[in-house]
mmCIF file of C-alpha atoms in Angstrom:
data_model
loop_
_atom_site.group_PDB
_atom_site.id
_atom_site.type_symbol
_atom_site.label_atom_id
_atom_site.label_comp_id
_atom_site.label_asym_id
_atom_site.label_seq_id
_atom_site.Cartn_x
_atom_site.Cartn_y
_atom_site.Cartn_z
ATOM 1 C CA UNK A 822 34.708 -7.837 5.867
ATOM 2 C CA UNK A 823 36.081 -4.294 5.491
ATOM 3 C CA UNK A 824 34.413 -1.501 3.227
ATOM 4 C CA UNK A 825 37.368 -1.985 0.702
ATOM 5 C CA UNK A 826 36.643 -5.707 0.290
ATOM 6 C CA UNK A 827 32.909 -5.049 0.006
ATOM 7 C CA UNK A 828 33.615 -2.545 -2.623
ATOM 8 C CA UNK A 829 35.669 -5.031 -4.251
ATOM 9 C CA UNK A 830 32.898 -7.359 -4.184
ATOM 10 C CA UNK A 831 30.545 -4.725 -5.706
ATOM 11 C CA UNK A 832 33.060 -4.136 -8.542
ATOM 12 C CA UNK A 833 32.921 -7.994 -9.073
ATOM 13 C CA UNK A 834 29.098 -8.226 -9.178
ATOM 14 C CA UNK A 835 28.842 -5.046 -11.554
ATOM 15 C CA UNK A 836 31.482 -6.695 -13.943
ATOM 16 C CA UNK A 837 29.525 -9.880 -13.946
ATOM 17 C CA UNK A 838 26.263 -8.044 -14.418
ATOM 18 C CA UNK A 839 27.697 -6.382 -17.773
ATOM 19 C CA UNK A 840 28.621 -9.804 -18.780
ATOM 20 C CA UNK A 841 25.252 -11.219 -18.530
ATOM 21 C CA UNK A 842 25.291 -12.597 -15.206
ATOM 22 C CA UNK A 843 23.958 -11.046 -11.800
ATOM 23 C CA UNK A 844 24.153 -12.984 -8.605
ATOM 24 C CA UNK A 845 23.849 -16.476 -10.042
ATOM 25 C CA UNK A 846 20.970 -15.485 -12.542
ATOM 26 C CA UNK A 847 21.442 -15.139 -16.352
ATOM 27 C CA UNK A 848 20.492 -11.880 -17.822
ATOM 28 C CA UNK A 849 18.526 -11.687 -21.151
ATOM 29 C CA UNK A 850 20.976 -11.874 -23.811
ATOM 30 C CA UNK A 851 20.884 -9.259 -26.592
ATOM 31 C CA UNK A 852 17.965 -7.550 -25.317
ATOM 32 C CA UNK A 853 17.694 -4.105 -23.310
ATOM 33 C CA UNK A 854 16.103 -4.517 -19.812
ATOM 34 C CA UNK A 855 12.685 -3.035 -19.797
ATOM 35 C CA UNK A 856 11.920 0.071 -17.647
ATOM 36 C CA UNK A 857 8.606 -1.810 -16.762
ATOM 37 C CA UNK A 858 8.744 -4.556 -13.857
ATOM 38 C CA UNK A 859 6.050 -5.706 -11.544
ATOM 39 C CA UNK A 860 6.827 -7.201 -7.984
ATOM 40 C CA UNK A 861 7.215 -10.835 -7.834
ATOM 41 C CA UNK A 862 8.197 -10.917 -4.228
ATOM 42 C CA UNK A 863 9.620 -8.966 -1.431
ATOM 43 C CA UNK A 864 11.682 -9.416 1.641
ATOM 44 C CA UNK A 865 12.374 -7.365 4.598
ATOM 45 C CA UNK A 866 14.983 -4.536 4.240
ATOM 46 C CA UNK A 867 18.409 -5.163 5.355
ATOM 47 C CA UNK A 868 19.180 -3.956 8.922
ATOM 48 C CA UNK A 869 22.067 -2.650 10.628
ATOM 49 C CA UNK A 870 24.137 0.494 9.721
ATOM 50 C CA UNK A 871 26.695 0.243 6.885
ATOM 51 C CA UNK A 872 29.240 2.625 5.436
ATOM 52 C CA UNK A 873 27.661 5.125 2.881
ATOM 53 C CA UNK A 874 27.853 3.586 -0.649
ATOM 54 C CA UNK A 875 28.589 -0.044 0.506
ATOM 55 C CA UNK A 876 26.211 -2.471 -0.636
ATOM 56 C CA UNK A 877 25.490 -5.945 0.852
ATOM 57 C CA UNK A 878 25.411 -8.976 -1.291
ATOM 58 C CA UNK A 879 21.992 -10.327 -0.369
ATOM 59 C CA UNK A 880 20.357 -13.604 -1.870
ATOM 60 C CA UNK A 881 19.831 -13.983 -5.558
ATOM 61 C CA UNK A 882 17.399 -11.364 -7.180
ATOM 62 C CA UNK A 883 13.832 -12.727 -7.906
ATOM 63 C CA UNK A 884 12.563 -13.089 -11.473
ATOM 64 C CA UNK A 885 10.162 -10.410 -12.527
ATOM 65 C CA UNK A 886 7.425 -10.237 -15.039
ATOM 66 C CA UNK A 887 8.084 -7.602 -17.599
ATOM 67 C CA UNK A 888 5.506 -4.968 -18.837
ATOM 68 C CA UNK A 889 5.146 -4.347 -22.501
ATOM 69 C CA UNK A 890 4.446 -0.521 -22.639
ATOM 70 C CA UNK A 891 7.588 1.397 -23.711
ATOM 71 C CA UNK A 892 8.835 4.346 -21.808
ATOM 72 C CA UNK A 893 8.770 7.466 -23.750
ATOM 73 C CA UNK A 894 12.207 8.791 -22.601
ATOM 74 C CA UNK A 895 12.917 11.925 -24.724
ATOM 75 C CA UNK A 896 12.032 14.208 -22.052
ATOM 76 C CA UNK A 897 13.499 11.938 -19.212
ATOM 77 C CA UNK A 898 16.728 11.756 -21.277
ATOM 78 C CA UNK A 899 16.922 15.317 -21.858
ATOM 79 C CA UNK A 900 16.473 15.971 -18.012
ATOM 80 C CA UNK A 901 19.035 13.363 -17.131
ATOM 81 C CA UNK A 902 21.607 14.927 -19.265
ATOM 82 C CA UNK A 903 21.007 18.468 -17.708
ATOM 83 C CA UNK A 904 22.091 16.969 -14.213
ATOM 84 C CA UNK A 905 25.633 18.607 -13.502
ATOM 85 C CA UNK A 906 26.577 15.836 -11.042
ATOM 86 C CA UNK A 907 25.692 12.179 -9.881
ATOM 87 C CA UNK A 908 23.336 13.631 -7.120
ATOM 88 C CA UNK A 909 21.238 15.767 -9.818
ATOM 89 C CA UNK A 910 21.109 12.997 -12.325
ATOM 90 C CA UNK A 911 19.925 10.506 -9.766
ATOM 91 C CA UNK A 912 17.238 12.929 -8.618
ATOM 92 C CA UNK A 913 16.002 13.595 -11.972
ATOM 93 C CA UNK A 914 15.700 9.812 -12.722
ATOM 94 C CA UNK A 915 13.635 9.355 -9.537
ATOM 95 C CA UNK A 916 11.385 12.145 -10.490
ATOM 96 C CA UNK A 917 10.968 11.985 -14.245
ATOM 97 C CA UNK A 918 11.093 7.895 -14.381
ATOM 98 C CA UNK A 919 9.574 6.861 -11.347
ATOM 99 C CA UNK A 920 7.558 9.904 -10.227
ATOM 100 C CA UNK A 921 8.771 10.277 -6.706
ATOM 101 C CA UNK A 922 7.880 13.162 -4.906
ATOM 102 C CA UNK A 923 10.164 15.584 -2.625
ATOM 103 C CA UNK A 924 8.985 14.006 0.549
ATOM 104 C CA UNK A 925 9.422 10.305 -0.893
ATOM 105 C CA UNK A 926 13.287 11.262 -1.904
ATOM 106 C CA UNK A 927 13.857 12.937 1.529
ATOM 107 C CA UNK A 928 12.935 9.885 3.565
ATOM 108 C CA UNK A 929 14.859 7.264 1.516
ATOM 109 C CA UNK A 930 17.369 5.411 3.629
ATOM 110 C CA UNK A 931 20.859 3.993 2.425
ATOM 111 C CA UNK A 932 19.186 0.595 3.380
ATOM 112 C CA UNK A 933 16.357 1.142 1.156
ATOM 113 C CA UNK A 934 18.388 0.756 -2.067
ATOM 114 C CA UNK A 935 19.521 -2.801 -2.921
ATOM 115 C CA UNK A 936 21.637 -2.830 -6.113
ATOM 116 C CA UNK A 937 22.184 -6.748 -5.959
ATOM 117 C CA UNK A 938 18.313 -7.174 -6.073
ATOM 118 C CA UNK A 939 17.986 -4.123 -8.317
ATOM 119 C CA UNK A 940 15.272 -2.495 -6.329
ATOM 120 C CA UNK A 941 14.352 0.726 -4.417
ATOM 121 C CA UNK A 942 11.869 0.471 -1.444
ATOM 122 C CA UNK A 943 9.999 3.949 -0.923
ATOM 123 C CA UNK A 944 8.340 3.894 2.556
ATOM 124 C CA UNK A 945 5.111 6.075 2.725
ATOM 125 C CA UNK A 946 2.580 6.217 5.530
ATOM 126 C CA UNK A 947 1.196 2.816 6.067
ATOM 127 C CA UNK A 948 2.554 1.317 3.154
ATOM 128 C CA UNK A 949 5.743 0.905 1.123
ATOM 129 C CA UNK A 950 6.242 0.850 -2.785
ATOM 130 C CA UNK A 951 8.981 -1.044 -4.484
ATOM 131 C CA UNK A 952 10.613 0.152 -7.347
ATOM 132 C CA UNK A 953 12.428 -2.385 -9.628
ATOM 133 C CA UNK A 954 15.453 -0.559 -11.200
ATOM 134 C CA UNK A 955 15.713 -0.049 -14.907
ATOM 135 C CA UNK A 956 19.168 0.265 -16.499
ATOM 136 C CA UNK A 957 19.303 4.079 -16.318
ATOM 137 C CA UNK A 958 18.176 4.269 -12.707
ATOM 138 C CA UNK A 959 20.664 1.576 -11.831
ATOM 139 C CA UNK A 960 23.412 3.219 -13.199
ATOM 140 C CA UNK A 961 22.610 6.648 -11.589
ATOM 141 C CA UNK A 962 22.043 4.992 -8.272
ATOM 142 C CA UNK A 963 25.484 3.225 -8.395
ATOM 143 C CA UNK A 964 27.291 6.306 -9.465
ATOM 144 C CA UNK A 965 25.585 8.228 -6.742
ATOM 145 C CA UNK A 966 26.497 5.697 -4.016
ATOM 146 C CA UNK A 967 30.218 5.629 -5.249
ATOM 147 C CA UNK A 968 30.707 9.162 -5.276
ATOM 148 C CA UNK A 969 29.154 9.686 -1.924
ATOM 149 C CA UNK A 970 31.175 6.957 -0.384
ATOM 150 C CA UNK A 971 34.362 8.734 -1.664
ATOM 151 C CA UNK A 972 33.144 12.222 -0.227
ATOM 152 C CA UNK A 973 31.850 10.984 2.990
ATOM 153 C CA UNK A 974 33.147 7.384 3.996
ATOM 154 C CA UNK A 975 32.539 7.655 7.794
ATOM 155 C CA UNK A 976 29.044 9.677 7.801
ATOM 156 C CA UNK A 977 26.555 8.136 10.028
ATOM 157 C CA UNK A 978 23.534 9.764 8.433
ATOM 158 C CA UNK A 979 21.281 7.007 7.257
ATOM 159 C CA UNK A 980 19.501 8.792 4.287
ATOM 160 C CA UNK A 981 20.115 7.915 0.905
ATOM 161 C CA UNK A 982 20.310 11.483 -0.498
ATOM 162 C CA UNK A 983 22.726 13.855 1.688
ATOM 163 C CA UNK A 984 24.739 16.640 1.039
ATOM 164 C CA UNK A 985 27.853 18.374 2.572
ATOM 165 C CA UNK A 986 25.630 19.551 5.637
ATOM 166 C CA UNK A 987 23.757 16.698 6.436
ATOM 167 C CA UNK A 988 26.571 14.355 6.109
ATOM 168 C CA UNK A 989 28.066 15.798 8.860
ATOM 169 C CA UNK A 990 24.823 16.539 11.023
ATOM 170 C CA UNK A 991 24.645 14.553 14.187
ATOM 171 C CA UNK A 992 20.973 14.761 14.333
ATOM 172 C CA UNK A 993 20.843 12.633 11.117
ATOM 173 C CA UNK A 994 18.430 15.068 9.581
ATOM 174 C CA UNK A 995 17.080 14.521 5.899
ATOM 175 C CA UNK A 996 18.009 16.834 3.132
ATOM 176 C CA UNK A 997 16.355 19.979 2.794
ATOM 177 C CA UNK A 998 15.074 22.064 -0.310
ATOM 178 C CA UNK A 999 17.921 20.971 -2.699
ATOM 179 C CA UNK A 1000 15.474 19.238 -4.847
ATOM 180 C CA UNK A 1001 13.509 22.413 -6.086
ATOM 181 C CA UNK A 1002 16.718 24.167 -7.023
ATOM 182 C CA UNK A 1003 17.710 21.214 -9.458
ATOM 183 C CA UNK A 1004 14.872 21.725 -11.736
ATOM 184 C CA UNK A 1005 14.772 25.527 -11.683
ATOM 185 C CA UNK A 1006 17.247 25.837 -14.732
ATOM 186 C CA UNK A 1007 14.776 23.597 -16.970
ATOM 187 C CA UNK A 1008 11.865 26.072 -16.417
ATOM 188 C CA UNK A 1009 9.627 23.115 -15.026
ATOM 189 C CA UNK A 1010 8.805 22.474 -11.282
ATOM 190 C CA UNK A 1011 9.281 18.994 -10.020
ATOM 191 C CA UNK A 1012 5.581 18.567 -9.316
ATOM 192 C CA UNK A 1013 4.846 19.278 -12.868
ATOM 193 C CA UNK A 1014 7.284 16.666 -14.207
ATOM 194 C CA UNK A 1015 5.975 14.070 -11.762
ATOM 195 C CA UNK A 1016 2.540 14.664 -12.790
ATOM 196 C CA UNK A 1017 3.463 14.486 -16.346
ATOM 197 C CA UNK A 1018 5.263 11.458 -15.803
ATOM 198 C CA UNK A 1019 2.085 9.737 -14.672
ATOM 199 C CA UNK A 1020 -0.026 11.179 -17.149
ATOM 200 C CA UNK A 1021 2.149 10.065 -19.778
ATOM 201 C CA UNK A 1022 1.786 6.583 -18.567
ATOM 202 C CA UNK A 1023 -1.890 7.025 -18.355
ATOM 203 C CA UNK A 1024 -2.237 8.044 -21.999
ATOM 204 C CA UNK A 1025 -0.075 4.810 -22.997
ATOM 205 C CA UNK A 1026 -1.965 2.387 -20.806
ATOM 206 C CA UNK A 1027 -5.807 3.081 -19.717
ATOM 207 C CA UNK A 1028 -5.525 0.639 -16.739
ATOM 208 C CA UNK A 1029 -5.741 2.229 -13.181
ATOM 209 C CA UNK A 1030 -4.221 -0.916 -11.463
ATOM 210 C CA UNK A 1031 -1.293 -0.472 -13.653
ATOM 211 C CA UNK A 1032 -0.573 3.136 -12.562
ATOM 212 C CA UNK A 1033 -1.230 1.918 -8.863
ATOM 213 C CA UNK A 1034 1.374 -0.716 -9.283
ATOM 214 C CA UNK A 1035 4.039 1.201 -11.193
ATOM 215 C CA UNK A 1036 3.897 4.505 -9.206
ATOM 216 C CA UNK A 1037 2.374 3.215 -5.901
ATOM 217 C CA UNK A 1038 -0.475 5.626 -5.880
ATOM 218 C CA UNK A 1039 -3.937 5.330 -4.667
ATOM 219 C CA UNK A 1040 -7.096 3.910 -6.596
ATOM 220 C CA UNK A 1041 -8.679 7.355 -6.752
ATOM 221 C CA UNK A 1042 -5.411 9.111 -7.874
ATOM 222 C CA UNK A 1043 -4.888 6.715 -10.495
ATOM 223 C CA UNK A 1044 -8.533 7.158 -11.784
ATOM 224 C CA UNK A 1045 -8.230 10.578 -12.010
ATOM 225 C CA UNK A 1046 -5.281 10.353 -14.138
ATOM 226 C CA UNK A 1047 -7.242 7.822 -16.398
ATOM 227 C CA UNK A 1048 -10.090 10.201 -16.681
ATOM 228 C CA UNK A 1049 -7.945 13.138 -17.698
ATOM 229 C CA UNK A 1050 -5.914 11.084 -20.401
ATOM 230 C CA UNK A 1051 -9.154 9.241 -21.695
ATOM 231 C CA UNK A 1052 -12.265 11.099 -21.151
ATOM 232 C CA UNK A 1053 -14.255 9.631 -23.857
ATOM 233 C CA UNK A 1054 -13.646 6.094 -22.339
ATOM 234 C CA UNK A 1055 -14.464 7.036 -18.666
ATOM 235 C CA UNK A 1056 -17.505 9.630 -19.112
ATOM 236 C CA UNK A 1057 -20.066 6.924 -18.754
ATOM 237 C CA UNK A 1058 -18.602 5.390 -15.716
ATOM 238 C CA UNK A 1059 -20.552 5.920 -12.482
ATOM 239 C CA UNK A 1060 -19.437 8.490 -10.301
#
C-alpha cells in the first residue's frame, strides 16, 4: 500500500473516530474523553521504516480505566494557544500536559507514536513510559504528522520531532535546542513548566503511585513532589 492510500485510510479512521467509532471500538457518547488514563496493556512498538507522518492501522485499541482527577488546563490551554505552528503546539502540549523533558522529546521516534491506539511511548534508560493521548494531544500530534509529511515526505530521519535541518541530515541526528526557544516568549522555562505540571498534579492527588504512573517518574521524585505539595500530611513520615 503506497503512502497516499495509507493517508486515505488514516482519514477514514479519523472520520470514524469523530463519529464515535475507532478501529472497531465504540467511543463514549456525549462525554469528553478524560486526560487521565492508566495502562491496561502494552505491545511491542511497530518495527520497520515508514514515510514521515504515515501511521499504520494496527490492531484494535485496548480499553483503559479512566482516572477521576480533572486537568487544570488554564495554563496548558494558554501555552498551547501561544504556539505559532504545529511543531510548537505539539511540543507545548508534551511539556505542559505530559511533563516531558527536552531529552525525552529529542529521542522520540516516529514509530513511538501510534494514533490508532492513541498512545505515545517515551523510552528512557532501562524503562519506557506509555502516554495515552487525551483529545488535545491527539489533535496536536495528528496535525504535526500531516504537516511534517507534506514538508518532508521522503525524509529518512526516524525521529518524531524534526526540523528543516535534521530532515535532510543523513546521520539521522535528533533535533537540537529548538525546544528552549519555543518557551522564551512566555517568560517561563521549559523545566519550570514541567515541574509546575507535576506539582499541580501532586496538589490534586496526594498519591505518589499516581504521579509515578502518570508521568513515569521514580518513587523518590514522586515523594518529593508530594512532600512539597502536602507538607502537613508527610511531616510525620519516617525519613
